[in-house]
Coordinates of C-alpha atoms in Angstrom, one line a residue:
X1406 CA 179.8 51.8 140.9
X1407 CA 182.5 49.8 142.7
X1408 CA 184.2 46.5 141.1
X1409 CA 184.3 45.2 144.5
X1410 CA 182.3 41.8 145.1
X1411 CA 180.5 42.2 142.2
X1412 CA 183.6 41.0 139.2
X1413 CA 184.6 37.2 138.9
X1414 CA 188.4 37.5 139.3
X1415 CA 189.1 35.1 135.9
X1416 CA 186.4 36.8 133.4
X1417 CA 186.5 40.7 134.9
X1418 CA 182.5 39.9 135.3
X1419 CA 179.9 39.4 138.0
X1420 CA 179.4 36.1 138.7
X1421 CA 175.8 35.0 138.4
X1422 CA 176.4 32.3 140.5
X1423 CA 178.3 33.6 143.2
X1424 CA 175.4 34.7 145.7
X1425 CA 177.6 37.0 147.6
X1426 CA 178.6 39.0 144.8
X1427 CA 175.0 39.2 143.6
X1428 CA 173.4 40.0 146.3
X1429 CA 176.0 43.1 146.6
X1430 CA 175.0 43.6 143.4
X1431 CA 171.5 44.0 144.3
X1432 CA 172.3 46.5 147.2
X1433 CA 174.2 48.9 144.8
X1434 CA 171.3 48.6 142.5
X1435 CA 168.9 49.3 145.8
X1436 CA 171.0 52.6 146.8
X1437 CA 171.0 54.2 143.4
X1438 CA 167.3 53.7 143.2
X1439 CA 165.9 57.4 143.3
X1440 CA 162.6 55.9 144.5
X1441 CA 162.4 55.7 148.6
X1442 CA 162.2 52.1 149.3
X1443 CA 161.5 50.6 152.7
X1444 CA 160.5 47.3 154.4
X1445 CA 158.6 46.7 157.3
X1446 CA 157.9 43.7 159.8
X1447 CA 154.4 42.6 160.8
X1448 CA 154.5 44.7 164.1
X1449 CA 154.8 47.7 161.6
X1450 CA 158.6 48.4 162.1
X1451 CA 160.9 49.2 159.4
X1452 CA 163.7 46.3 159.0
X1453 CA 166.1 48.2 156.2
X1454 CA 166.0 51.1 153.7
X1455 CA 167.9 52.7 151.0
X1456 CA 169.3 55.9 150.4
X1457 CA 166.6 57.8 148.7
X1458 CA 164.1 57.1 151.8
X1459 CA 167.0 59.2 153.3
X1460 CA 166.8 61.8 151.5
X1461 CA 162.9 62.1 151.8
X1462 CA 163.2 61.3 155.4
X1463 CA 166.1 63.0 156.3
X1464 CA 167.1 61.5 159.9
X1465 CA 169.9 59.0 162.0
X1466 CA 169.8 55.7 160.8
X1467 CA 168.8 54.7 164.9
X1468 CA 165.3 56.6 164.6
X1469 CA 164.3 54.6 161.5
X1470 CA 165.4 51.0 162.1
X1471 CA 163.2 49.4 164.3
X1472 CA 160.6 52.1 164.4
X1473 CA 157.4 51.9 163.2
X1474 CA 156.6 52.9 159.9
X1475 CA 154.8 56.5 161.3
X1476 CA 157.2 57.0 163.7
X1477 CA 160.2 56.3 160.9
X1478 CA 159.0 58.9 158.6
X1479 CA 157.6 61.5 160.9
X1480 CA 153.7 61.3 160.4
X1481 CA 152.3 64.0 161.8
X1482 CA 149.7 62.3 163.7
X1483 CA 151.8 59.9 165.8
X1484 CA 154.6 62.8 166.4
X1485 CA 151.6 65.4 167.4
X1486 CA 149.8 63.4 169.9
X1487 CA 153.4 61.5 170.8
X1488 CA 152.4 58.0 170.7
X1489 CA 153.3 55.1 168.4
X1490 CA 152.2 54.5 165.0
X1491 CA 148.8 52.8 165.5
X1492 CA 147.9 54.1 168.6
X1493 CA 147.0 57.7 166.7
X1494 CA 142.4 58.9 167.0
X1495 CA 143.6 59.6 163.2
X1496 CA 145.5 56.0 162.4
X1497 CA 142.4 54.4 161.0
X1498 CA 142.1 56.8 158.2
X1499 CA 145.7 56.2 157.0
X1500 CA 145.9 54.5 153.7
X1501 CA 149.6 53.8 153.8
X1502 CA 148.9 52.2 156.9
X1503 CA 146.0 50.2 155.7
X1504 CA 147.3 49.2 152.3
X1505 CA 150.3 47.9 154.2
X1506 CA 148.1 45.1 156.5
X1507 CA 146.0 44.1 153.5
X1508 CA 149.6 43.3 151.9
X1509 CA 150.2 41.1 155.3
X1510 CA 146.6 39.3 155.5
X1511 CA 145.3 39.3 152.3
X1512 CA 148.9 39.0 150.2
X1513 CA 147.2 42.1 148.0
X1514 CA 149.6 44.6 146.8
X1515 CA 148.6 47.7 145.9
X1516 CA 150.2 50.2 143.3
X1517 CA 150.5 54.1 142.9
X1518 CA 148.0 55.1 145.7
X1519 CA 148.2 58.4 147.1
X1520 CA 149.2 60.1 150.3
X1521 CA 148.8 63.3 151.2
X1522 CA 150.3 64.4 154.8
X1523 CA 152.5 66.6 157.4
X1524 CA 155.5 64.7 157.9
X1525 CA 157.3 66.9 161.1
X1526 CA 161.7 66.6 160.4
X1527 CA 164.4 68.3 161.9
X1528 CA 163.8 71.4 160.0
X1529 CA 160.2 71.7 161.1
X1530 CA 156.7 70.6 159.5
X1531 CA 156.1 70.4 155.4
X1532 CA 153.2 69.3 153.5
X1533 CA 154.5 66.2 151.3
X1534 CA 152.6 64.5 148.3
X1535 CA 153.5 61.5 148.2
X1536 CA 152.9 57.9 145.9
X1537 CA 153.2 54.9 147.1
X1538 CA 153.2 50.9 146.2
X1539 CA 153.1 47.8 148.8
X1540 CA 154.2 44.5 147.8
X1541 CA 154.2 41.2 150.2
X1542 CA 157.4 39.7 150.3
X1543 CA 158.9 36.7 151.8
X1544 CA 162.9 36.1 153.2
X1545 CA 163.9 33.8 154.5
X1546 CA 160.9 32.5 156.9
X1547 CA 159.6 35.9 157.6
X1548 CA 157.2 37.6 155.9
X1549 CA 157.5 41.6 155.3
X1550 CA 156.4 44.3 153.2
X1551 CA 158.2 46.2 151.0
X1552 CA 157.0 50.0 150.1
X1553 CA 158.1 52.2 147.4
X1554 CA 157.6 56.1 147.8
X1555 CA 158.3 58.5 145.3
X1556 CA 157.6 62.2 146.1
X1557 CA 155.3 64.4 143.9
X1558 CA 155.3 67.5 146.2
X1559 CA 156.5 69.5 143.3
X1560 CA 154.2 68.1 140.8
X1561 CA 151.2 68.2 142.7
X1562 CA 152.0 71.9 143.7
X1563 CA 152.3 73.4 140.2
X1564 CA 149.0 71.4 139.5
X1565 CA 147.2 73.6 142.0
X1566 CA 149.0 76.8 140.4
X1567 CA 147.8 75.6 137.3
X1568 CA 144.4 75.1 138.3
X1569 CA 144.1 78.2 140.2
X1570 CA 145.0 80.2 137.1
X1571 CA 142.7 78.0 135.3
X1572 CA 139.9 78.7 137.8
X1573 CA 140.5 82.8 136.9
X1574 CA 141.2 82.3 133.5
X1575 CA 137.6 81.0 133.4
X1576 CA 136.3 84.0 135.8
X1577 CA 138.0 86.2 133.1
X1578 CA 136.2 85.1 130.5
X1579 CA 132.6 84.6 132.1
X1580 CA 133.1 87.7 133.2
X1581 CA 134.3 89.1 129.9
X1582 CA 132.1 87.0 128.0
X1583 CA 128.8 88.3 130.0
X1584 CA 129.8 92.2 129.8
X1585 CA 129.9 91.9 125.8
X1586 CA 126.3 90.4 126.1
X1587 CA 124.1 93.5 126.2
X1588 CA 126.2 95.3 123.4
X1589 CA 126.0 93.2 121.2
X1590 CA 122.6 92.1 121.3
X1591 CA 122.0 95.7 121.4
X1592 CA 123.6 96.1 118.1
X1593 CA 121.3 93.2 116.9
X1594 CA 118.3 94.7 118.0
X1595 CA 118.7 98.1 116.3
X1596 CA 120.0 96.4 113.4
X1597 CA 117.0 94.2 112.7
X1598 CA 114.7 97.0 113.9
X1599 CA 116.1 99.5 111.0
X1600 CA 116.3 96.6 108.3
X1601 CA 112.6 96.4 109.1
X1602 CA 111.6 100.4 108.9
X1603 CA 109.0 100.5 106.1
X1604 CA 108.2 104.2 106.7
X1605 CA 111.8 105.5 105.3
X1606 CA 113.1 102.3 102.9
X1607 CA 117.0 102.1 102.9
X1608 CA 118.6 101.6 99.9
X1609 CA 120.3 98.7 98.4
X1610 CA 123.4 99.5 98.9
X1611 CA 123.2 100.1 102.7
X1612 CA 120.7 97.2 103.2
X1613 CA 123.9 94.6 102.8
X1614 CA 126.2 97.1 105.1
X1615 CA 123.3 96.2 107.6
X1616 CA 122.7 92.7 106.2
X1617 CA 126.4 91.9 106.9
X1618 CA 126.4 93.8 110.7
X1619 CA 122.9 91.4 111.3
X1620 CA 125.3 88.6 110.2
X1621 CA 128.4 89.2 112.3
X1622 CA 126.4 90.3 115.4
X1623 CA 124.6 87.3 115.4
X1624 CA 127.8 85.0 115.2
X1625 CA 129.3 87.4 117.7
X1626 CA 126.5 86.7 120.2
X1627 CA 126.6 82.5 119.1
X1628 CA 130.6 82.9 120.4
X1629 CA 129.7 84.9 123.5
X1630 CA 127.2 82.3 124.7
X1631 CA 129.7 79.4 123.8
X1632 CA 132.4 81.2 126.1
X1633 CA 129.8 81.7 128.6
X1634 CA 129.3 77.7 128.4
X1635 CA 132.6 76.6 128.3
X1636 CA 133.8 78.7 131.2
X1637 CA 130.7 77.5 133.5
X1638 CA 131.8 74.3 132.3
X1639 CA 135.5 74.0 133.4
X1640 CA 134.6 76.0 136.5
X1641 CA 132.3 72.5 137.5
X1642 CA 129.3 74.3 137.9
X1643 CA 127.5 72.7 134.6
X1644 CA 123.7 72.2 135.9
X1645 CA 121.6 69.5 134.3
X1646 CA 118.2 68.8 134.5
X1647 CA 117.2 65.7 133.4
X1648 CA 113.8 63.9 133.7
X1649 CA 112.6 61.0 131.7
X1650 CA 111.1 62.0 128.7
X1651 CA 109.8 61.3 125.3
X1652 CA 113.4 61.5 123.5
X1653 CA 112.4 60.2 120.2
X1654 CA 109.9 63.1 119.7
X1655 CA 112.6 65.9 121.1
X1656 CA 114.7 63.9 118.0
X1657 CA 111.9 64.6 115.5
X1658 CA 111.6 68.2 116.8
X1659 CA 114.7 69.0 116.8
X1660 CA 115.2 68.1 113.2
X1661 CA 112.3 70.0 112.1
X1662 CA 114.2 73.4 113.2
X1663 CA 117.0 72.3 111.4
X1664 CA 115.8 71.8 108.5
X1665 CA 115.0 75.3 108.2
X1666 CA 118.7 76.1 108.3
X1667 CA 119.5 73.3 106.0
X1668 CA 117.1 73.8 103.6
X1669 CA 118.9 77.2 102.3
X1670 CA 121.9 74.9 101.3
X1671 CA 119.3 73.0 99.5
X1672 CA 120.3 69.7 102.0
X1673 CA 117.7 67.5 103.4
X1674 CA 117.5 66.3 106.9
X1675 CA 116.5 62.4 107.3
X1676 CA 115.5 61.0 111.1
X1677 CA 115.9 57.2 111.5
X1678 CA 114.4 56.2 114.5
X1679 CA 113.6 51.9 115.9
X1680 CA 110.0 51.6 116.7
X1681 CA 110.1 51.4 119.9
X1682 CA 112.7 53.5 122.4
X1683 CA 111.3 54.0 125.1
X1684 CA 111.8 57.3 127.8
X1685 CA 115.7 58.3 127.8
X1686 CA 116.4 60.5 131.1
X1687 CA 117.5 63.6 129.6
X1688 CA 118.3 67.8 130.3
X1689 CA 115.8 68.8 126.9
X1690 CA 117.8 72.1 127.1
X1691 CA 121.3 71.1 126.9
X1692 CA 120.8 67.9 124.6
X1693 CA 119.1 70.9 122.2
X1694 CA 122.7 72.2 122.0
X1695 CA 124.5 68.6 121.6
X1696 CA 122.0 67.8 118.8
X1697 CA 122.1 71.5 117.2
X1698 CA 125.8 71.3 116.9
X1699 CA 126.2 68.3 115.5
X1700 CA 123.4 69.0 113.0
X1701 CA 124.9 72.3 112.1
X1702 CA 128.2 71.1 111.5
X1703 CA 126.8 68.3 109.4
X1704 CA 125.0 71.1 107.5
X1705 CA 128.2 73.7 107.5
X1706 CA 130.3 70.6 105.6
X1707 CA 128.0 69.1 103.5
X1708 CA 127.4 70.1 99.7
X1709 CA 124.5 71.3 98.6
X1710 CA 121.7 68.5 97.1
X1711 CA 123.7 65.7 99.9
X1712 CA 121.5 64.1 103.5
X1713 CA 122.3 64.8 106.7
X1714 CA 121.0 61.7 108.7
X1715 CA 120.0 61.9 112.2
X1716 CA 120.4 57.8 113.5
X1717 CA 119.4 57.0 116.7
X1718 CA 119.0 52.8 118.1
X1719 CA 119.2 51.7 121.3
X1720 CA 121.5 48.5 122.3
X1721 CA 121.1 47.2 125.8
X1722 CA 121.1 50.0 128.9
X1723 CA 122.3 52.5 125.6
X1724 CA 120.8 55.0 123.1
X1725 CA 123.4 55.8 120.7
X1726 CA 122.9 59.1 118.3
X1727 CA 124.3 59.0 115.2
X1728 CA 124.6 62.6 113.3
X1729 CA 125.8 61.2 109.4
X1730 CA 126.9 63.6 106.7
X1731 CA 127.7 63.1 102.9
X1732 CA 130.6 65.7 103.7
X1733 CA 134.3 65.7 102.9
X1734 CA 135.3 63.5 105.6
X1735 CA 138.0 64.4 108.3
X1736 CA 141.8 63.5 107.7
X1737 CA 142.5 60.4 110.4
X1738 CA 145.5 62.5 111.9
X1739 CA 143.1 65.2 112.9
X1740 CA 140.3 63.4 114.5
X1741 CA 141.6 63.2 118.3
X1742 CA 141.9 67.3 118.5
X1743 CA 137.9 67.5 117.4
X1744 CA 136.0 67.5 120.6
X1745 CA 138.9 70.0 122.4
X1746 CA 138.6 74.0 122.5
X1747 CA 139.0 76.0 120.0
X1748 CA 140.6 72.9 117.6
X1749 CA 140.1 73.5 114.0
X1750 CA 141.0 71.0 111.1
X1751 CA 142.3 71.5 107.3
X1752 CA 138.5 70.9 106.4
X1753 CA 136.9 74.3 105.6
X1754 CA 132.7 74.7 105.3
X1755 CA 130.7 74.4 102.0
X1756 CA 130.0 77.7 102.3
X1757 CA 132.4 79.4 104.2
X1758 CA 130.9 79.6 107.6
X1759 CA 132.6 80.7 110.4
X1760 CA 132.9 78.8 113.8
X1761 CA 133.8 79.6 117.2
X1762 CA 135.7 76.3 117.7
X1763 CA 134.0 75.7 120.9
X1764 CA 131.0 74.1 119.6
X1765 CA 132.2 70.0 120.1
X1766 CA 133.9 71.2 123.0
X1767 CA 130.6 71.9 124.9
X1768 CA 129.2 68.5 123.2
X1769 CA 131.7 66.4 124.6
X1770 CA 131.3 68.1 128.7
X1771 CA 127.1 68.2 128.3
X1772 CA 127.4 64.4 126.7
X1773 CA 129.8 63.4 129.6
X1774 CA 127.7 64.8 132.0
X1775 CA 124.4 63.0 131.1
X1776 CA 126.4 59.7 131.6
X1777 CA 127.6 59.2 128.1
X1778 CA 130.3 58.7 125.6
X1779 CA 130.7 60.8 122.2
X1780 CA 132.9 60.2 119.0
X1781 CA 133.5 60.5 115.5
X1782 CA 133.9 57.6 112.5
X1783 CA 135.0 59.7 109.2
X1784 CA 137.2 58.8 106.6
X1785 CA 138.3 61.5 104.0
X1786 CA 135.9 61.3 100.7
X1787 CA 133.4 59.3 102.4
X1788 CA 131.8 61.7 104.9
X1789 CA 131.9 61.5 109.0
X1790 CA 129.7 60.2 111.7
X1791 CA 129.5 62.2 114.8
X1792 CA 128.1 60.0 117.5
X1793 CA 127.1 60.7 121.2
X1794 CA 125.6 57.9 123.9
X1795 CA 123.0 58.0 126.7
X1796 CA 122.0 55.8 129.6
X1797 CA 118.7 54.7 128.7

């Protein structure tokens, strides 16, 4: 930076109070600002700029000043039809140009909006993404507005390579997930049907070989489903069907078939539920799943002889679910990777069940998509709380 009109000649410092040599200050701060900064009048014409808008807007200094703000920066739509800025059949849908009379009428700024256009330059036509803030100001008697631009071209384009290999990562795996299917429910169905040949008994020892292949296939056929889920999921085409129903009873249901499951680990399933709920909108089919994996994990972590609670009370336009176990609890440090794929914590189950890691994953999307919120209270030695809510 230059020592010129900004140091007092006694101290070897700016002057504060000199205005000169401040407001050169200012204008070397103003040029070494990497954000694009621009002001314009009330007609729409920019008045000054700084560097960086420059370097976004790459052009003499005579085709910016003065012009107006479409014409400056080579909006697509003004240079196409060749008229002024504001005169464009596509002007009224441009939010720069909006945001930038609210700032004049209403004094409203507006901060980190988006614009997404075809700026044409010397070198042709390119596709920017662009952010954008407008602030009212006021010098002197006039009053302008200032707008700061930052260009996320670059960011924005390596999200859409992102999400495109997202979107085939997910075709991948449906795919993958869906040709695995019939095999292994294949191998299930053979399984079961020789474990249940009376006419030629196997013998002990090969019974648990086919025990153990009943076991695996099933949890093989558990994680195929899960991917399934997950994939339809982040692909956006999760399909809910919700209708008002009767959700305490689906509650009490619902912990009837798990008590079958719990019941083996000798733990007892407890429903708490306010005398009067009323009809929760709901998809029976998916909430099945939310309320079966939160169940089940309750059940994986608890000890044997402990309650798993199932809570549910209604506050307001709310119905909150509360899934409570006597479990080990969940370290604080691990909590906020829970409800993400695949995530796994230092706590281990009871009984040394496996898990897919998906399972809270697909809570959290089919909770969100009914309209609620889930989470988890659980502090180590004292058990957790896995909670889910729903618009009543």
């Amino acid at each position: 930076m230059s020592d010129a009109g900004v140091q007092d000649t006694a101290a070897g410092r700016m002057d504060p109070g000199d205005p000169k040599a401040f407001s050169e200050f200012l204008q070397v701060v103003l040029e070494n600002v990497t954000t694009a900064i621009f002001v314009v009048d009330r007609d729409n014409r920019v008045r000054s700029f700084n560097d960086s808008f420059r370097v976004l807007f790459p052009k003499p200094a005579d085709r910016v000043l003065g012009q107006r703000c479409g014409n400056a920066i080579g909006c697509i739509n003004a240079v196409s039809e060749d008229v002024l800025c504001g005169e464009s059949s596509r002007c009224h849908l441009c939010g720069l140009r909006t945001d930038t009379f609210r700032a004049f009428t209403e004094r409203v700024p507006t901060f980190k909006s988006r614009l997404v256009r075809e700026f044409v330059t010397d070198g042709g036509t390119v596709l920017k993404y662009l952010q954008y803030t407008t602030r009212p100001i006021r010098f002197t008697d006039d009053e302008m507005v200032l707008v700061l631009l930052d260009d996320i071209t670059e960011l924005e384009e390596r999200k859409l390579e992102l999400e495109a290999l997202n979107e085939q990562k997910n075709q991948l795996l449906g795919v993958a997930a869906h040709d695995l299917r019939n095999p292994i429910s294949a191998v299930q169905m053979y399984t079961a049907f020789l474990l249940q040949e009376e006419k030629e008994p196997i013998p002990d020892k090969h019974r648990k070989v086919f025990e153990r292949i009943l076991k695996v296939s099933q949890f093989m056929s558990g994680m195929v489903d899960d991917i399934l889920d997950i994939s339809r999921i982040e692909a956006g085409k999760l399909e809910l069907n919700r209708h008002p129903g009767d959700y305490a009873a689906f509650v009490r249901e619902n912990a009837d078939m798990a008590r079958m499951l719990a019941g083996r680990k000798g733990i007892a399933i407890e429903v708490r539920l306010p005398d009067k709920l009323g009809e929760v909108a709901f998809d029976p089919d998916r909430l099945e799943q939310v309320l079966n994996n939160l169940v089940g994990n309750a059940v994986k972590f608890s000890p044997p002889g402990t309650v798993v609670a199932v809570e549910v009370s209604r506050s307001g336009g709310w119905v909150t679910t509360r899934v409570i176990d006597q479990g080990p609890g969940i370290p604080a440090e691990e909590q906020g990777v829970l409800f993400q794929p695949f995530a796994r914590t230092s706590v281990r189950p009871s009984a040394g069940e496996k898990s897919s890691g998906l399972g809270l994953a697909i809570t959290r999307k089919l909770v969100e998509g009914h309209g609620g919120t889930v989470g988890v209270d659980s502090a180590v030695g004292r058990g957790s709380t896995f909670w889910f809510t729903l618009p009543a």
